[in-house]
Tab-separated table of C-alpha atoms in Angstrom:
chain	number	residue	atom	x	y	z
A	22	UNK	CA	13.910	-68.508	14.046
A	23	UNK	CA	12.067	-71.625	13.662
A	24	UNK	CA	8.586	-69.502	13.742
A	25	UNK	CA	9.569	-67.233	11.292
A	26	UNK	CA	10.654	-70.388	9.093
A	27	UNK	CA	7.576	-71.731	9.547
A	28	UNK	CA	5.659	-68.551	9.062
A	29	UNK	CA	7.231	-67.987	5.723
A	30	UNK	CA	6.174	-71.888	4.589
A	31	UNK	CA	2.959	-70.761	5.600
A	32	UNK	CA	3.070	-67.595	3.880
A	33	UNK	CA	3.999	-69.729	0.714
A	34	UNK	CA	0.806	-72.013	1.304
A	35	UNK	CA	-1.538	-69.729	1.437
A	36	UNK	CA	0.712	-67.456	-1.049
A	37	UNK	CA	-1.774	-67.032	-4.247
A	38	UNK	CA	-4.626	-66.417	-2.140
A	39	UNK	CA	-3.613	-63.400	0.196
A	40	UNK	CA	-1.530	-62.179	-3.215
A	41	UNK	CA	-5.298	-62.028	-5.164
A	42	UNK	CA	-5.259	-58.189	-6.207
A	43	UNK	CA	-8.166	-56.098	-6.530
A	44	UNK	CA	-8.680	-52.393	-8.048
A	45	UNK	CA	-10.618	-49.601	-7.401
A	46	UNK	CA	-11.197	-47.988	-10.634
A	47	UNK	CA	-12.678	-44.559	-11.364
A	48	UNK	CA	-14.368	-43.726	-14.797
A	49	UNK	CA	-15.133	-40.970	-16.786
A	50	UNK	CA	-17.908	-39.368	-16.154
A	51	UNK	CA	-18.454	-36.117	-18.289
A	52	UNK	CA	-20.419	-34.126	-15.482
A	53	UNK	CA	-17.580	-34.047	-13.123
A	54	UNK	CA	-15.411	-30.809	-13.139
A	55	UNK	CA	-11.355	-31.973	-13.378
A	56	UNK	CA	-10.604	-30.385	-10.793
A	57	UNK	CA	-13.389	-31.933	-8.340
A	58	UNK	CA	-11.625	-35.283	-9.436
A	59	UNK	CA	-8.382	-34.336	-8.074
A	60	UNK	CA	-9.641	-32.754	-5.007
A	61	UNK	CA	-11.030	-35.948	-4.238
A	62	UNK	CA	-7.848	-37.986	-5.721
A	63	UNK	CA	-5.536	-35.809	-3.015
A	64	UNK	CA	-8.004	-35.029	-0.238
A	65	UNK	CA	-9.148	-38.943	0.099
A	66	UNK	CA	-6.169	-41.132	-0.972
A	67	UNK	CA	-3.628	-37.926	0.517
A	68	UNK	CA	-1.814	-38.489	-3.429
A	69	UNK	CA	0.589	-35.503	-3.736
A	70	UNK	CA	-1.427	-32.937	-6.659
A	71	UNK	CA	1.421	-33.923	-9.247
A	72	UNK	CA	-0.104	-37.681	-8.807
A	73	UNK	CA	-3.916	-37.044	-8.209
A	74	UNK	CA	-3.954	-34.784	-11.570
A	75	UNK	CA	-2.263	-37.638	-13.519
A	76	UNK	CA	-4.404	-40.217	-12.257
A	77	UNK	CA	-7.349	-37.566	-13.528
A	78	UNK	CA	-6.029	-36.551	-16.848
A	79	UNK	CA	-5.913	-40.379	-17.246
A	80	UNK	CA	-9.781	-40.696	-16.552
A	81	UNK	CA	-10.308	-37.890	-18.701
A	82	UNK	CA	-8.432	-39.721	-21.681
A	83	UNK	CA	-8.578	-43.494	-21.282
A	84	UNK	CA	-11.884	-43.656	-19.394
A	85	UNK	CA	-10.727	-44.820	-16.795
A	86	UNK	CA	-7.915	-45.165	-14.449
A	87	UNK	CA	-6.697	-47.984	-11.531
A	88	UNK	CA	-6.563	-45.109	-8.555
A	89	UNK	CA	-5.561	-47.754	-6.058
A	90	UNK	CA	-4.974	-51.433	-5.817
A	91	UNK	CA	-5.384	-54.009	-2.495
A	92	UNK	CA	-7.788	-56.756	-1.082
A	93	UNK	CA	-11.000	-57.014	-1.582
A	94	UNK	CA	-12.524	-55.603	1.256
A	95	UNK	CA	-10.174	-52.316	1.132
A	96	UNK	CA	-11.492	-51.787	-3.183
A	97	UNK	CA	-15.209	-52.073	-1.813
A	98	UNK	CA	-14.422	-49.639	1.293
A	99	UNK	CA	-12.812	-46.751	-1.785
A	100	UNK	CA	-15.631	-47.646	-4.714
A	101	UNK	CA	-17.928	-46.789	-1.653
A	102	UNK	CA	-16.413	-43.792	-0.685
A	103	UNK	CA	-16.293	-42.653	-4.378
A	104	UNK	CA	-20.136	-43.061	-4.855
A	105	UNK	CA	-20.382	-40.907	-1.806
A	106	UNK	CA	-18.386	-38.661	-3.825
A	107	UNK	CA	-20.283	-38.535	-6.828
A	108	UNK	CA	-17.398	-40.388	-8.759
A	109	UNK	CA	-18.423	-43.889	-11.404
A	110	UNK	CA	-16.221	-46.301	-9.822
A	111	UNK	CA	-16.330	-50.225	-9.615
A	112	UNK	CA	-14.053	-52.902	-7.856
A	113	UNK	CA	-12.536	-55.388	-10.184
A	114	UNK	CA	-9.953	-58.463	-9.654
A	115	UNK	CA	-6.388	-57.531	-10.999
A	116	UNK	CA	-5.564	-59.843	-14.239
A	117	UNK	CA	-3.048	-62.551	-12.873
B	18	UNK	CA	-22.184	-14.714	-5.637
B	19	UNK	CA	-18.592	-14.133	-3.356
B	20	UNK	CA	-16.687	-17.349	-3.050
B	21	UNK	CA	-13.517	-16.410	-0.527
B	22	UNK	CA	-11.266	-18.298	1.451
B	23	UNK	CA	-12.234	-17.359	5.457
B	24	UNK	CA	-9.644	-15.329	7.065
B	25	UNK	CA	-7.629	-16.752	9.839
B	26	UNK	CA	-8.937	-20.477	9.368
B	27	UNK	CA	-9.659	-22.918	6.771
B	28	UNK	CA	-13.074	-23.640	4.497
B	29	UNK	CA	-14.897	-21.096	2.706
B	30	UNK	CA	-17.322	-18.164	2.828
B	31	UNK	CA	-19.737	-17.451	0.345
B	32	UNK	CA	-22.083	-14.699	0.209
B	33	UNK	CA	-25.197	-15.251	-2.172
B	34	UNK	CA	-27.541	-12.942	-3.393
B	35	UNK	CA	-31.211	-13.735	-1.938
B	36	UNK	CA	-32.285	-15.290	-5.260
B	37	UNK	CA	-29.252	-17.234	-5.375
B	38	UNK	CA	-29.933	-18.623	-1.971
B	39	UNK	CA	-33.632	-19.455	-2.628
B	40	UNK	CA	-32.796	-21.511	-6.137
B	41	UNK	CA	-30.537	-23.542	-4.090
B	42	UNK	CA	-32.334	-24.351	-1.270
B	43	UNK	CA	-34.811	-25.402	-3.679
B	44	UNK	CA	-32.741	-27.439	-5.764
B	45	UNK	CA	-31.192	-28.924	-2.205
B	46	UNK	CA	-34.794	-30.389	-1.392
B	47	UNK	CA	-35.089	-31.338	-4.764
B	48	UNK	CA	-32.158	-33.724	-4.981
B	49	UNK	CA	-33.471	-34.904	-1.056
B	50	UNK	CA	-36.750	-35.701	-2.675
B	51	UNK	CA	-35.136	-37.948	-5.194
B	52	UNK	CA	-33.024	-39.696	-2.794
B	53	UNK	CA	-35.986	-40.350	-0.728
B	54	UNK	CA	-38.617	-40.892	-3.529
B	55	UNK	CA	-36.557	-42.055	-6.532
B	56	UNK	CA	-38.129	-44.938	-8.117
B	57	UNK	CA	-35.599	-48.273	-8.343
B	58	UNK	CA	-35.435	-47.669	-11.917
B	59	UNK	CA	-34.197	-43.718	-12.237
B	60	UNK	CA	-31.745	-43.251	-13.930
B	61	UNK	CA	-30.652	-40.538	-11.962
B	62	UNK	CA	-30.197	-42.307	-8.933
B	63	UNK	CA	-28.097	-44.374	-11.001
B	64	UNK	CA	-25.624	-42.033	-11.441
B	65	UNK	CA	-25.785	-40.942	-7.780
B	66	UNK	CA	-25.272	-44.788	-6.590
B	67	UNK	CA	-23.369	-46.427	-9.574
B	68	UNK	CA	-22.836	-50.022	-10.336
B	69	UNK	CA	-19.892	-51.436	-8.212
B	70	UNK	CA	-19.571	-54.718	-10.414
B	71	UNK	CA	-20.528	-54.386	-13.899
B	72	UNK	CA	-19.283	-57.854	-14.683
B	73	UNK	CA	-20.937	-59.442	-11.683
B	74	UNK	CA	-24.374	-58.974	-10.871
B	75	UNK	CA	-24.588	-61.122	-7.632
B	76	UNK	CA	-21.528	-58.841	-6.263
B	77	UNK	CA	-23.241	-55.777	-7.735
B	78	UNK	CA	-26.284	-56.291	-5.624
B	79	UNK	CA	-24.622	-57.377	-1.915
B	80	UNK	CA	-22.531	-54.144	-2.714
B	81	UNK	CA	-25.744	-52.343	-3.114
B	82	UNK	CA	-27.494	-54.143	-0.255
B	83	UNK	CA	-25.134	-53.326	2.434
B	84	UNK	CA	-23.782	-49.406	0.633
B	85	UNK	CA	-27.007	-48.042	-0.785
B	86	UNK	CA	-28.246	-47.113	3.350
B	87	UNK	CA	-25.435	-45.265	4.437
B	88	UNK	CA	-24.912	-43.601	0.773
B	89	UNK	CA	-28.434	-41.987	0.702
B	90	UNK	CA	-28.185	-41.153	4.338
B	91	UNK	CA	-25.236	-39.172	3.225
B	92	UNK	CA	-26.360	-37.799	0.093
B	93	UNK	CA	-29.566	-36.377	2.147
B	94	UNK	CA	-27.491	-35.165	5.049
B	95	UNK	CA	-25.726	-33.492	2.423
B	96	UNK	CA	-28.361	-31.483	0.506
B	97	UNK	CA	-30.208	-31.414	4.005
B	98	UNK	CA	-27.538	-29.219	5.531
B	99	UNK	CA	-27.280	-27.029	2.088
B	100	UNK	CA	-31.115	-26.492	1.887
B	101	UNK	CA	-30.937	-25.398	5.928
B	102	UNK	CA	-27.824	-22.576	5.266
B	103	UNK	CA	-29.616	-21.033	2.546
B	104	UNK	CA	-32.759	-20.265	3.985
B	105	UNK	CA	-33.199	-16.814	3.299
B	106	UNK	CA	-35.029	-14.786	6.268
B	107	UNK	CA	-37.678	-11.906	5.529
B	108	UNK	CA	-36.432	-9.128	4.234
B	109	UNK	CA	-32.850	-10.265	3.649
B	110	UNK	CA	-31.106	-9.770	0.519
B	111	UNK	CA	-27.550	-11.223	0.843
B	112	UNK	CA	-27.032	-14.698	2.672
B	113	UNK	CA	-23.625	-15.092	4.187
B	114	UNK	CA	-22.376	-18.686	4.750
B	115	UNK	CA	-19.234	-19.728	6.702
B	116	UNK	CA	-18.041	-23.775	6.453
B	117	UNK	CA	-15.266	-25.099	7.583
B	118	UNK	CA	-13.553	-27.730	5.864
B	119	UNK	CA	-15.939	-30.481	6.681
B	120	UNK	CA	-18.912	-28.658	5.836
B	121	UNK	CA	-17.424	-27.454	2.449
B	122	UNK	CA	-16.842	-31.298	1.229
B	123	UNK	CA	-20.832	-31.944	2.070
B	124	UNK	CA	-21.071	-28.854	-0.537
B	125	UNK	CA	-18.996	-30.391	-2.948
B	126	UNK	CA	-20.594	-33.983	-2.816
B	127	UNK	CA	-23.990	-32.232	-3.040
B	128	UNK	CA	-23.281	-30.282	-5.987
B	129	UNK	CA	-22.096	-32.963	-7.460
B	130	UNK	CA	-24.688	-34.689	-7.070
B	131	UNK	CA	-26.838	-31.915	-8.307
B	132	UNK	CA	-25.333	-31.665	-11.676
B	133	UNK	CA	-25.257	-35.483	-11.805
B	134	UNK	CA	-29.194	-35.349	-11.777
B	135	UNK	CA	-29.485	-32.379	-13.432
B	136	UNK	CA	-27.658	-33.689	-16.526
B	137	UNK	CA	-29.116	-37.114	-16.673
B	138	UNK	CA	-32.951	-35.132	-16.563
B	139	UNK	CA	-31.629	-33.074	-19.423
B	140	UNK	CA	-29.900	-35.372	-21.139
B	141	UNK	CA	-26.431	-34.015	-21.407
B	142	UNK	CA	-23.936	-35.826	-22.776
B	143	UNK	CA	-25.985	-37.915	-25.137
B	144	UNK	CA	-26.286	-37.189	-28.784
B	145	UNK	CA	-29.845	-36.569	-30.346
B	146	UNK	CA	-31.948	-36.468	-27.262
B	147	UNK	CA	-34.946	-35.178	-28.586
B	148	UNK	CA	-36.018	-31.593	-27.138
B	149	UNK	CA	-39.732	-32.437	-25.160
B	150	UNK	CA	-39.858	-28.882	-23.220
B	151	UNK	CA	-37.064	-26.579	-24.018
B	152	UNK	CA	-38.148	-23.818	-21.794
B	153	UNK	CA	-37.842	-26.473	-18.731
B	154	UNK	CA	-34.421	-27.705	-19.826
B	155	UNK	CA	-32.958	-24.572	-20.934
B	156	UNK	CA	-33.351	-23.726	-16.823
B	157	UNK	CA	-32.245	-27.026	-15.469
B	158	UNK	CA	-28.958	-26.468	-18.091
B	159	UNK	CA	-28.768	-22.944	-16.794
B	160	UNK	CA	-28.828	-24.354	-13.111
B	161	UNK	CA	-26.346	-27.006	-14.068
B	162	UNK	CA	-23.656	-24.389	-14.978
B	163	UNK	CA	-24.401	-22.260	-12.314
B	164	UNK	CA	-23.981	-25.238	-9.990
B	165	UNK	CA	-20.395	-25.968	-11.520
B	166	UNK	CA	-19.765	-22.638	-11.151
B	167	UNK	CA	-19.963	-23.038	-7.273
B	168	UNK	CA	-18.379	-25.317	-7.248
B	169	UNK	CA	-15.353	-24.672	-9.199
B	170	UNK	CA	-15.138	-21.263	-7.404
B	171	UNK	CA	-14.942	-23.336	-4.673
B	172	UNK	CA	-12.228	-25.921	-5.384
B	173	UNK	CA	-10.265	-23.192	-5.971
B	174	UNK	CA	-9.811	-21.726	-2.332
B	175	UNK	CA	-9.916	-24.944	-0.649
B	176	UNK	CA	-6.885	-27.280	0.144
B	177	UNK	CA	-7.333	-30.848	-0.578
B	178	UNK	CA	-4.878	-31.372	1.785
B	179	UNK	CA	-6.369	-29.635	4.683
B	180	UNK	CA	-9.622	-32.246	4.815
């Protein structure tokens, strides 16, 4: 009981830190057939279609889309895996 | 060019015409070339290895330093293994490919790739890019389309959620 108390004062300490949100984020990128983009959106973050083809038609329209949000070193493990892909995609730190 | 889902098992089969076959493998060593060759400053390689921090450039380039090796080594294993199953032998006029599903995603990245070259070398997607040798571009457009082709015929018997 007492750990756990003192885990959460800990967790409180360091709070803002671990809480620093990143984002993967996937632009548009004419050349890319729609449904290559949500092949990849299902096939390498296993979304359901329903939610990979939103995520694209919001590429498609906006420019751009948040696919997936987390630390640091998670955003920079995806935005690498999308270049490998052939997807424009770039890390950047959530607003706070 | 067949595209067909394999019977029994996932992936794909394609059969390709001898023609087809050769202006692949061709354009499979081609984008190997520019992985290995491409000057620092192509802009086609980059659109193959994109900036991971627009807003940061000191980010931008320890992402580059410690992606860029493993990304190329990809990319060429990629067109690497599409130049090798379309090697046509003598006499043959139909090329029959099997992949399962791990071998149809290097397809996918490749051709994806491909078209990501092809349209920066012709230019597609900008407005008023002058026309320097039309005969040249109106085959790397025609290759461009064919490539989507492929590749849409093959997103459409894969399942995303097999990989």
């Amino acid at each position: 009981m007492t750990d756990t108390l003192e885990r959460l004062e800990l967790d409180r300490a360091t709070g803002p830190v671990l809480e620093q949100v990143w984002r993967t984020i996937v632009w548009d990128d004419p050349v890319n057939l729609m449904t290559y983009v949500t092949y990849v959106f299902q096939s390498y973050f296993g979304y359901p279609r329903d939610e990979a083809e939103r995520l694209m038609l919001l590429v498609h329209h906006e420019g751009r889309a948040v696919v997936a949000s987390g630390n640091r070193e998670a955003m920079e493990r995806h935005v690498q895996a999308m270049h490998g892909y052939g997807l424009q995609a770039s890390v950047s730190k959530a607003d706070p | 060019m067949i595209v067909a889902g394999r019977t029994g098992s996932d992936g794909v089969r394609l059969v390709l015409e001898a023609e087809e076959a050769m202006l692949l493998s061709e354009l499979a060593d081609q984008v190997d070339s520019v992985l290995l060759l491409g000057a620092e400053d192509d802009p086609a390689l980059g659109r193959l290895l994109p900036n991971a921090y627009p807003d940061d450039a000191d980010a931008a380039r320890e992402f580059a330093r410690y992606t860029r090796g493993s990304l190329v080594d990809g990319k060429r294993q990629a067109a690497q293994s599409v130049r090798d199953a379309t090697a046509v032998g003598e006499g043959e006029r139909l090329v029959e490919i099997e992949l399962d599903q791990v071998q149809a995603w290097g397809w996918l990245t490749f051709l994806t790739d491909l078209r990501l070259i092809l349209a920066e070398r012709v230019g597609l997607g900008e407005e008023g890019t002058p026309e320097q040798d039309e005969q040249r571009d109106d085959y790397l457009r025609a290759a461009y389309e064919w490539a989507g082709f492929v590749q849409g015929s093959m997103l459409e018997v894969l399942d995303p959620t097999e990989s």
